[in-house]
Amino acid sequence: MLSLSARPILSAFLPKPKPRRLLLLLRPRRSSASASALTPPTPRTTTPDPPEDADPTPLFLRPPTHPVPEASLAAFRRRAAALVPPSAPHLHRHLRWLLADASAPAPSGADPAAPHLLRAPLDELEALWLRHVRDRRPFQYVVGNEHWKDLVVAVRDGVLIPRPETETVVDMVAAVEGFQDGWWADLGTGSGAIAVAVARMLGPGGRVFATDVSEVAVEVARLNVQRYGVQDKVEIRRGSWFEPLEDVKGKLMGVISNPPYIPTDDLPGLQPEVGWHEPKLALDGGKDGLDHLLHLCEGLSSALMPGGFFVFETNGNKQSEFLVDFISTKWSSSFCDVEAVLDFADIKRFVRGYRR
Amino acid sequence: MASRLITRSTAAVLLSHLRSRTPNPTHHLLTHGAAMSSLLGPTHGLPATARSRPLLEPTRWFSSPAPVVEAPRTVDGLTVDSIADKGWTILAEAESDWRSHAAAVAQSIRLIKKRLKWKWLLERSKQLAVVLEKPDLWEDPVFAGNVSREQGELMGKIKSVNQFEQQLMEHIDMLRLAREEGDNELETESMRALADMRRDAKEKELNALLSGDNDVYPCFIEVQAGAGGVESMDWAAMVMNMYRSWAQRRGYRVTIIEEIPGELAGIKRATIKVDGEYAFGYAKSEIGVHRLVRISPFDSGKRRHTSFAAVAVIPILGEASSRYQINESDLRIERFRSGGPGGQHANTTESAVRIVHIPTGTTATCQNERSQHMNRASAMAVLQSRLDQLEITRQAQMNAEHTQSLSEISWGNQIRSYVLQPYRMVKDLRTNYEVSDPDSVLEGDLDDFILSFLSLSLDKVDESV
Ligand SMILES: C[S@@+](CC[C@H](N)C(=O)[O-])C[C@H]1O[C@@H](n2cnc3c(N)ncnc32)[C@H](O)[C@@H]1O
């Protein structure tokens, strides 16, 4: 039951043999890069995501096979820094991290004059940097990872970058009595961040079933599961919400989900990094943002074992209050201790409760 | 006339002895400095053999009374003390002047002796020698073992210093002989040996000064800009850079823990972690307010400005018993918040974490790491050190060594002045040590300032004993 598909996990990340058009990207555009990184978003007309010519292997996982002399690297660093004003310290941090992720760790005692080994040619790094500061492509897609809890979660275009708020979900799971040996479901697993973090806390009897409809998400989640060596704890299944979980119905100790919850009308106003670059499939929650959350509530009671736990992430105060009220009213006989939980910004970000 | 002859012959014997022992005199001269390697400071003086002897070691190490320690002399009777008293000018290391090298080494040796409480040491070893001569000594083997071990340690120290002095005298003799004989090659070699000795002595001197309880630990260095906006923030960044390069020169590992940039330039405040042995011992000399006078690069009117930056240094204690016990429930952990709707709406790599220790109001922030998880761990380490420091202060209010946190450092407590215009100078207001090359100081060449401050503190401790 827990066997993984035999598909090679990295296959999806191998470069497609398409001509590279990086030089095009290097050509300066009319608006200056630093301005676009800091000024209000204007609708984007170019550069579809993901670009067809990009190597889909996350940068930080590519082999360091490109020798670059110190001087060229220093020159790149200067050029890249010149594109961002001092008033944007986060972009200077990003530059530092980009170079850290793109470099092979220098072996101790290495000749300091030896060329650096990079995971991408310098012109590609330059193009990546431009797309970050100019096109507001999220930094996490540039380097291919997000540092989340104690994990370095691989991400790429087409999969949602896990949010810091979501870390709390894992802590809530850890607070459930006997969680170590239960079966858990992470619905809409995306990068697999939650599933991997939960799996790492589980005992020998514990399992996580992670589902997603998105093919990219399933591939990235597989990579993360493999990177953290939790293949025997996490089973990834492609499909919509509870559909792939017929066989474990009524046996789950917990259901976790961070489903798309942004009201459709709010999508155009999103921060460019999100609205222009992250998958709509991971964000769009329908008219009130509640489409998926309500669907999940419907399936809860048959999926959970008696006494089972659930936690959903929501859009905030309004959605959480509504859901608490809805669940406690509509299914008062099925659930107990249903409550909204604050995130670190004191927004009611989560709804949790137990099946009776 | 007679003494002159003796002088020459003694030196000649020395010389031929040396040449017959090794075909390459350079090599021999250069290896001299090693004698004191096990001596001071960082290893707290115990010769390795003494430390590893079992307590009840019945061997009697010293069957003869303590040797009468004669100060080593040159053939014409110079001693370390007489050299130090001559007040020869100490020139830069690169200058080939034997008097300058000799004076520098002599001063270092004097300071090392002071740190060892030399007179007391000689006195004590004389007493122990008497005890060790008692025929019934080994009837109490524990006592005998202790005495014997202590004597071993003392003699080890005395011997190392004496050997070092002896070397100095030999090099001086050799150099003067070479001059008389017109042996240029030997002169160059001796000069180089003296210069090497000087570097070696300076390092040992510095180590000898580090005897405080927490000196051995790594530390945090914090720099905060004073009033005066961009001027002071720029200055604070210069000060922070100075410490980063100083630390890197010394081979320490530097990590940025927190950095709050100024709006236009520089930093409002920053914290770095300096990892490596004795980082705190050295860096503690820098606690206080640093003042800069220069024509401001930010002032279109090209006026002269004075800026201030405050520096705090906190030791990072090991798993010592003196560590403050933090109660999880006393902590308030604040994470970065975007201020907007958050969740799926926002993309950020900002992951600053601030931890408040409610009972004491102590806080620590970290924003340098890539995840909140790591920032939290870093901030906890800073908080732990701050609370340790509070605890140390509480436990030893009297302790002159007590370090101050940034909030305690009053802006009146100026320790050093850096003047870039109208003249160029860096002057330590505590020791009056000054140099006329601010650039090298700002590039991290701080050891002389640190050394002179540490020596001064040692003098003070001496006086109060
Ligand atoms: C907001 S993302 C959450 C990703 C991840 N769990 C996290 O917290 O970072 C929502 C995820 O739900 C997935 N999703 C959307 N519709 C789905 C459906 N009908 N069934 C399963 N997953 C779906 C998306 O592909 C996306 O990966």
CSV table of C-alpha atoms and ligand atoms in Angstrom, one decimal, chain A residues 159-163 166 186-194 211-214 217 239-241 258-260 281-283 292 313, chain B residues 344, ligand 1:
chain,number,residue,atom,x,y,z
A,159,VAL,CA,4.2,24.8,-6.9
A,160,LEU,CA,3.3,27.0,-4.0
A,161,ILE,CA,6.2,28.3,-1.9
A,162,PRO,CA,5.3,27.2,1.7
A,163,ARG,CA,4.5,30.2,3.9
A,166,THR,CA,1.9,27.3,7.8
A,186,ASP,CA,-2.0,16.2,4.1
A,187,LEU,CA,-4.5,17.3,1.4
A,188,GLY,CA,-3.1,19.6,-1.3
A,189,THR,CA,0.4,18.9,-0.2
A,190,GLY,CA,2.1,21.2,-2.8
A,191,SER,CA,5.8,21.0,-2.2
A,192,GLY,CA,5.2,18.4,0.5
A,193,ALA,CA,6.5,20.7,3.2
A,194,ILE,CA,3.8,19.8,5.8
A,211,THR,CA,-2.5,14.2,-2.1
A,212,ASP,CA,-2.5,16.9,-4.8
A,213,VAL,CA,-4.1,17.3,-8.2
A,214,SER,CA,-1.2,19.1,-9.6
A,217,ALA,CA,3.2,19.5,-7.0
A,239,GLY,CA,-6.0,13.2,-7.1
A,240,SER,CA,-8.6,15.6,-5.8
A,241,TRP,CA,-8.8,16.1,-2.0
A,258,ASN,CA,-3.8,24.3,3.5
A,259,PRO,CA,-6.2,24.5,0.5
A,260,PRO,CA,-6.5,27.5,-1.9
A,281,LEU,CA,-4.5,26.4,-8.8
A,282,ALA,CA,-2.8,26.8,-5.4
A,283,LEU,CA,-4.4,30.1,-4.5
A,292,HIS,CA,-12.3,24.0,-1.2
A,313,GLU,CA,-5.4,27.0,7.2
B,344,GLN,CA,-1.1,32.7,0.8
C,1,LIG,C1,-2.1,26.7,-0.9
C,1,LIG,S1,-1.3,25.3,-1.6
C,1,LIG,C2,-0.7,24.5,-0.2
C,1,LIG,C3,0.5,23.7,-0.5
C,1,LIG,C4,1.2,23.1,0.7
C,1,LIG,N1,0.4,22.3,1.4
C,1,LIG,C5,1.7,24.2,1.6
C,1,LIG,O1,1.1,24.5,2.6
C,1,LIG,O2,2.7,24.9,1.2
C,1,LIG,C6,-2.8,24.4,-2.1
C,1,LIG,C7,-2.5,23.1,-2.8
C,1,LIG,O3,-3.7,22.5,-3.1
C,1,LIG,C8,-3.6,21.9,-4.4
C,1,LIG,N2,-5.0,21.7,-4.9
C,1,LIG,C9,-5.7,22.5,-5.6
C,1,LIG,N3,-6.9,22.0,-5.9
C,1,LIG,C10,-6.8,20.7,-5.4
C,1,LIG,C11,-7.7,19.6,-5.4
C,1,LIG,N4,-8.9,19.7,-6.0
C,1,LIG,N5,-7.3,18.5,-4.9
C,1,LIG,C12,-6.1,18.3,-4.3
C,1,LIG,N6,-5.2,19.3,-4.3
C,1,LIG,C13,-5.6,20.5,-4.8
C,1,LIG,C14,-2.8,22.8,-5.2
C,1,LIG,O4,-2.2,22.2,-6.2
C,1,LIG,C15,-1.8,23.3,-4.1
C,1,LIG,O5,-0.6,22.5,-4.2
